[in-house]
Tab-separated table of C-alpha atoms in Angstrom:
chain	number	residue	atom	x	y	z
N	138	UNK	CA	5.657	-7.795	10.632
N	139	UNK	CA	2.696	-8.846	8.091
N	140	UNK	CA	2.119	-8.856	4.276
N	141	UNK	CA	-0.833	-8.792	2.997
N	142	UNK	CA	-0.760	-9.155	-1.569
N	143	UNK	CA	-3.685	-7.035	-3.122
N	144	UNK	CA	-5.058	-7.537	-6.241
N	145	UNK	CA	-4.456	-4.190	-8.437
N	146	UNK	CA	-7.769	-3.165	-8.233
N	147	UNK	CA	-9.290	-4.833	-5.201
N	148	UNK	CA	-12.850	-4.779	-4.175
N	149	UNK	CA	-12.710	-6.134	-0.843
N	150	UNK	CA	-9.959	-4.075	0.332
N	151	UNK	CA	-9.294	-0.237	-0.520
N	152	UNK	CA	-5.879	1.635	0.248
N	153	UNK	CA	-5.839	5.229	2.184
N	154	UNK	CA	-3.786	8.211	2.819
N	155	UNK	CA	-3.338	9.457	6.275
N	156	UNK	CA	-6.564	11.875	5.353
N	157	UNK	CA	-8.784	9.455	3.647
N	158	UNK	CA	-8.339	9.896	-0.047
N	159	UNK	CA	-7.800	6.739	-2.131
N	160	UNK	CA	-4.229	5.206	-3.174
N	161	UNK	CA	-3.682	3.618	-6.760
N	162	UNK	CA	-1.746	0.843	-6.661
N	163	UNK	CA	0.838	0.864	-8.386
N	164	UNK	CA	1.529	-1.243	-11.571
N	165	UNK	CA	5.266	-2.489	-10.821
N	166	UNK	CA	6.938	-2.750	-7.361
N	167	UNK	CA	4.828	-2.808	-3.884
N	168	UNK	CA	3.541	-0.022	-1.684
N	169	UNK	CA	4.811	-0.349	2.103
N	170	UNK	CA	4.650	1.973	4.923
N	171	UNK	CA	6.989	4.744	5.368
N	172	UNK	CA	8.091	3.590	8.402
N	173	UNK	CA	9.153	0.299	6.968
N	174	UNK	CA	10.806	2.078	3.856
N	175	UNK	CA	13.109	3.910	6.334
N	176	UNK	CA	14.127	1.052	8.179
N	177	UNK	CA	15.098	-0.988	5.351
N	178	UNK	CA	17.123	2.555	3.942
């Protein structure tokens, strides 16, 4: 399992949905896959 901390508005790196469209990050807490949000319940 890897981590990778982004900036909240990166400009190396940009975050996608499954069909291509742009995630915000979001101000407080992380954003993980929901794979790994089911395994740790």
């Amino acid at each position: 399992m890897g981590f990778t901390a982004l900036i909240k508005e990166p400009q190396m790196y940009k975050v996608e949905d499954k069909n291509n469209k742009p995630i915000n990050l979001p101000d407080g807490g992380i954003l993980i896959a929901e794979k790994l949000a089911n395994t740790l319940g």
